[in-house]
Each structure stands twice: as C-alpha cells, then as structure tokens.
mmCIF file with all atom_site columns, C-alpha atoms in Angstrom:
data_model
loop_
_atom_site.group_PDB
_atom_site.id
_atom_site.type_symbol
_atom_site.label_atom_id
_atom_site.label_alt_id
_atom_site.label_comp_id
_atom_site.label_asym_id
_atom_site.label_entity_id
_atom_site.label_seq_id
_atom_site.pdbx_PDB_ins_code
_atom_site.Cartn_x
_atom_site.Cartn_y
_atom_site.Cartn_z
_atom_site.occupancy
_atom_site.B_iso_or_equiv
_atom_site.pdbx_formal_charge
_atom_site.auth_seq_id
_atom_site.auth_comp_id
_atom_site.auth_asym_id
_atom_site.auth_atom_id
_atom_site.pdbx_PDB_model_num
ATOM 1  C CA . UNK A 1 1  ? -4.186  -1.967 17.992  1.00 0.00 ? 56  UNK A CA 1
ATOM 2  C CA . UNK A 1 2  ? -7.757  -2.327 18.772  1.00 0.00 ? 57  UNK A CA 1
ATOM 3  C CA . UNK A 1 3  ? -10.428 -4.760 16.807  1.00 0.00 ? 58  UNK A CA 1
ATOM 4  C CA . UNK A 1 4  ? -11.711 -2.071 14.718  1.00 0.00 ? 59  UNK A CA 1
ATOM 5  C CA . UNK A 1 5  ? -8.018  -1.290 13.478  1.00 0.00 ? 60  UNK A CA 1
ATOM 6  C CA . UNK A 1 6  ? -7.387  -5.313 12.838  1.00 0.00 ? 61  UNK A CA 1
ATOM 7  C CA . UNK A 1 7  ? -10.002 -5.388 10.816  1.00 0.00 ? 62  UNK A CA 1
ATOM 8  C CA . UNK A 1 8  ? -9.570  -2.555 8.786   1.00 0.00 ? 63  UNK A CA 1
ATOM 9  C CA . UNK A 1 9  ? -5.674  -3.371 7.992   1.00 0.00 ? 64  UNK A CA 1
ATOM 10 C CA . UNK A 1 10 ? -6.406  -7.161 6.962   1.00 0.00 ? 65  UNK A CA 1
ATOM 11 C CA . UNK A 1 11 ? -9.086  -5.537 4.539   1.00 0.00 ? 66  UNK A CA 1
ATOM 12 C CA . UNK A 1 12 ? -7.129  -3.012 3.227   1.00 0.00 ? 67  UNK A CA 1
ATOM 13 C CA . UNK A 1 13 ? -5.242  -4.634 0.399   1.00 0.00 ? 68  UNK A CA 1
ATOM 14 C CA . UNK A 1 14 ? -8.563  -5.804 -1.309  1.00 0.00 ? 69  UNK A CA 1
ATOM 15 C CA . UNK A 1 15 ? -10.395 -2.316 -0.767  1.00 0.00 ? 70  UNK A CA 1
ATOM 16 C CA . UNK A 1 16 ? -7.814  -0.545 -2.536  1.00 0.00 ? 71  UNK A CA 1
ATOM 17 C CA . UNK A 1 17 ? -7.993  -3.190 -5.096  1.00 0.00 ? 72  UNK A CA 1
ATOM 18 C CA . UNK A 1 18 ? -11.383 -2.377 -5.349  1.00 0.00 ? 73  UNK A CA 1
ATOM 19 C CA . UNK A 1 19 ? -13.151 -5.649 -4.015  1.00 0.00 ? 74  UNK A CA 1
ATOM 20 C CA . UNK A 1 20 ? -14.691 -5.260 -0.873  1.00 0.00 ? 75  UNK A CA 1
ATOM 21 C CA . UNK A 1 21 ? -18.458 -5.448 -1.153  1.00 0.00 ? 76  UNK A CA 1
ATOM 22 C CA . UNK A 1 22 ? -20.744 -2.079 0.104   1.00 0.00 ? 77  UNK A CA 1
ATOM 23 C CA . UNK A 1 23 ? -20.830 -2.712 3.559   1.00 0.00 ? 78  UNK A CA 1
ATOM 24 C CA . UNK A 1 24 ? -17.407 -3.515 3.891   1.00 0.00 ? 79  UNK A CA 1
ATOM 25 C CA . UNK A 1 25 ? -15.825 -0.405 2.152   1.00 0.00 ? 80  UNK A CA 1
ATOM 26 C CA . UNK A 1 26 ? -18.023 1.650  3.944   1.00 0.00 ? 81  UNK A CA 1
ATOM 27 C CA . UNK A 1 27 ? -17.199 0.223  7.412   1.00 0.00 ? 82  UNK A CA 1
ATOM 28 C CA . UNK A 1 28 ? -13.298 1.192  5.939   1.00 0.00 ? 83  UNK A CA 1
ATOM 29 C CA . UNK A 1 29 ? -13.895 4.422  4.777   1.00 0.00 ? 84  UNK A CA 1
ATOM 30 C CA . UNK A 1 30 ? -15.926 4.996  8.474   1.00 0.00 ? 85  UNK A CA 1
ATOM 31 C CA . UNK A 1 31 ? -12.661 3.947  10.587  1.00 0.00 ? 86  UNK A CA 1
ATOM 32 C CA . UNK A 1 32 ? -10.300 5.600  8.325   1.00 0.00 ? 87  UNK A CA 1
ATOM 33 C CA . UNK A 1 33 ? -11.893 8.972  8.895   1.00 0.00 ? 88  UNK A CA 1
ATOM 34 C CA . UNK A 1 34 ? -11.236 9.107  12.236  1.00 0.00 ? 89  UNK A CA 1
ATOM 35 C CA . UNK A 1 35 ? -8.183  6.485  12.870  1.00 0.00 ? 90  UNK A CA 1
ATOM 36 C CA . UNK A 1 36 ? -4.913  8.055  11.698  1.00 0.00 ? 91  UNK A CA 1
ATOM 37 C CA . UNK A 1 37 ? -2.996  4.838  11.599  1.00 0.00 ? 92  UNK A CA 1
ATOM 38 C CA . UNK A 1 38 ? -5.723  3.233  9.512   1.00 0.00 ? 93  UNK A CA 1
ATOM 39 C CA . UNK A 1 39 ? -5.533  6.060  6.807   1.00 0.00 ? 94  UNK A CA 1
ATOM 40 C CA . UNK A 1 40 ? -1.832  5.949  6.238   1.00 0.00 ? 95  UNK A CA 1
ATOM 41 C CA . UNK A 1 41 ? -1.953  2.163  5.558   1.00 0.00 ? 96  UNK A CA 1
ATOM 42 C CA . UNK A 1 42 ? -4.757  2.838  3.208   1.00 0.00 ? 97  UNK A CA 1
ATOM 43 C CA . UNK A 1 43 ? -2.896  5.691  1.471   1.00 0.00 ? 98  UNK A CA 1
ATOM 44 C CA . UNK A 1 44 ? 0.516   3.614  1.444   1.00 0.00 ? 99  UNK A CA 1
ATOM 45 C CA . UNK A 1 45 ? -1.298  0.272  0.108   1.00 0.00 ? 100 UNK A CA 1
ATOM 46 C CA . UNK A 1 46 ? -3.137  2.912  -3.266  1.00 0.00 ? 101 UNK A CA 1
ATOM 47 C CA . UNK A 1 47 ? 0.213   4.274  -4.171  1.00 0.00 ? 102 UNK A CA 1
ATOM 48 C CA . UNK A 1 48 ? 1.894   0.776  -4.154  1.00 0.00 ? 103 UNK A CA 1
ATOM 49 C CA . UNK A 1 49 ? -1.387  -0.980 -5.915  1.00 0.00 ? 104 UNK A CA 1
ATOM 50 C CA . UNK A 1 50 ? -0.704  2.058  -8.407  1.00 0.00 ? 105 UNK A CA 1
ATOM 51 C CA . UNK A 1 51 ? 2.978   1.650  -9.095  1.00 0.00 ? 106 UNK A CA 1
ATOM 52 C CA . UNK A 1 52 ? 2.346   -1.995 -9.503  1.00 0.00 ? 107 UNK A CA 1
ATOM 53 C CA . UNK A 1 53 ? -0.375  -0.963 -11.906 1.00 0.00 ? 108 UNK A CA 1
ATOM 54 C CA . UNK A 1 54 ? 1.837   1.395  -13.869 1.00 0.00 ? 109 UNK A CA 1
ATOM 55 C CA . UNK A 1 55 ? 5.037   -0.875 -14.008 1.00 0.00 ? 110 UNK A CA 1
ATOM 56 C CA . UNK A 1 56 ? 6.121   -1.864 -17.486 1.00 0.00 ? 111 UNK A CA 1
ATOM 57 C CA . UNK A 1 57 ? 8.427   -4.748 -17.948 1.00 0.00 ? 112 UNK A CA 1
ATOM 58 C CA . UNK A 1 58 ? 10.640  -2.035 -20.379 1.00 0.00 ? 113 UNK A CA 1
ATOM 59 C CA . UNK A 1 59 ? 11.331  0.390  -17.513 1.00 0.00 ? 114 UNK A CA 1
ATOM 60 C CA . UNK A 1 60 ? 14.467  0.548  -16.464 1.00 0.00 ? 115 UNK A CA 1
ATOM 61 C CA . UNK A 1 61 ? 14.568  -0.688 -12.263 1.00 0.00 ? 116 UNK A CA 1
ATOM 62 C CA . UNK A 1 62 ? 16.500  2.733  -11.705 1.00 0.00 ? 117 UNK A CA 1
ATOM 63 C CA . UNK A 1 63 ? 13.315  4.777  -12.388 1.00 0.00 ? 118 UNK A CA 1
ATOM 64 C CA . UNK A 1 64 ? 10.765  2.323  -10.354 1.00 0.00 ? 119 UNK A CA 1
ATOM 65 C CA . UNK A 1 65 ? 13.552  3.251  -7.553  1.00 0.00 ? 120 UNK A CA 1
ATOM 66 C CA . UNK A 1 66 ? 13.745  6.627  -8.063  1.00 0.00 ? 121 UNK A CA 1
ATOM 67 C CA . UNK A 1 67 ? 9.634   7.168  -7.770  1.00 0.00 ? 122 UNK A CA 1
ATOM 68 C CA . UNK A 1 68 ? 9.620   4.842  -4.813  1.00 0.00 ? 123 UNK A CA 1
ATOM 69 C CA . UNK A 1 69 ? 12.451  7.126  -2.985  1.00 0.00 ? 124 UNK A CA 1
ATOM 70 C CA . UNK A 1 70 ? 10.160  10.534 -3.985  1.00 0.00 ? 125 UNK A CA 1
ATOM 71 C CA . UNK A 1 71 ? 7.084   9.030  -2.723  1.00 0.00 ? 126 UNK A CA 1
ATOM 72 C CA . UNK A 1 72 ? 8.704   8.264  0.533   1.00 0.00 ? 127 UNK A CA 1
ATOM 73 C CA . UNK A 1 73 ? 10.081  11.725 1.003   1.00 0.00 ? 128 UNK A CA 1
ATOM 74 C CA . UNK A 1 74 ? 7.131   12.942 0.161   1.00 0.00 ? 129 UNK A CA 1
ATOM 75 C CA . UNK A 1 75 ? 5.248   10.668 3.183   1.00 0.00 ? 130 UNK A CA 1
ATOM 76 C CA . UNK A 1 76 ? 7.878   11.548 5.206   1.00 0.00 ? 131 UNK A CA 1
ATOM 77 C CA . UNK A 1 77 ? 7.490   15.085 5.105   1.00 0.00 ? 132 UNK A CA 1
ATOM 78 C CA . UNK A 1 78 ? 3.751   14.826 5.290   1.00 0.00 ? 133 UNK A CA 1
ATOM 79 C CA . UNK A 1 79 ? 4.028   12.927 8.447   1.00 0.00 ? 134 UNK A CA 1
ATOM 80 C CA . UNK A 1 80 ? 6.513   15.215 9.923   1.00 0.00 ? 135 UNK A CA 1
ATOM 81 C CA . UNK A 1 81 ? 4.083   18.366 9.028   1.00 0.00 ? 136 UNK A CA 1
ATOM 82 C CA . UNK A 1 82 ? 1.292   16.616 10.997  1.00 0.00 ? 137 UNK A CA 1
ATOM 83 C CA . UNK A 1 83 ? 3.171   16.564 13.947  1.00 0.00 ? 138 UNK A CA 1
#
C-alpha cells in the first residue's frame, strides 16, 4: 500500500460520514477514481455508515443479518464480475 492509499483509508470513515473539509474530499474522490482498492473501502464503509443509520432498536437482529449476508453476496459477485 502506497502513501496515497494510507491516506485515503485512514480518511475514509469521516468522508463517508460527511466531515472531511473541501480539499480533503476532493483529494479522496481524486485517488478513488483511479485506485480500485481505495473505492471498495469507500463503498464498503457508505453501506455500513448506512445500515448503522437505518438500524432501529425494534428490529429484530435476524433481519440486520439477513441484509448484511445480501449485501455481501452482492459485493461478492460484483468483485468476481470485475475479474
């Protein structure tokens, strides 16, 4: 992992959050365009920041489970069709 990448992945978490100032988001977005590895940590930390964001204390654990498991799959296969 280069510099560029370190830098990106400790930011990550508080861009998709929706903290970073200007320069720093677009410095993200920059890398992430061209850096693979980059993009699917930014992708993966969004979906988790928005299950987090759409958990309920009411909802049963099964069905948090059960959308975790189908968004997996569904990275899965999109990883395996960019091969």
């Amino acid at each position: 992992m280069n510099l560029q990448c370190s830098l990106v992945q400790d930011l990550i978490p508080v861009y998709a959050a929706g903290v970073t100032n200007t320069t720093s988001s677009e410095f993200i977005e920059m890398h992430c365009l061209s850096c693979a590895v980059c993009r699917k940590a930014l992708e993966k930390a969004k979906t988790e920041l928005v299950l987090e964001a759409d958990r309920t204390d009411d909802t049963p654990e099964i069905i948090w489970q059960e959308i975790t498991d189908k968004l997996r799959e569904k990275q899965k296969k999109k990883k395996t069709a960019e091969k």
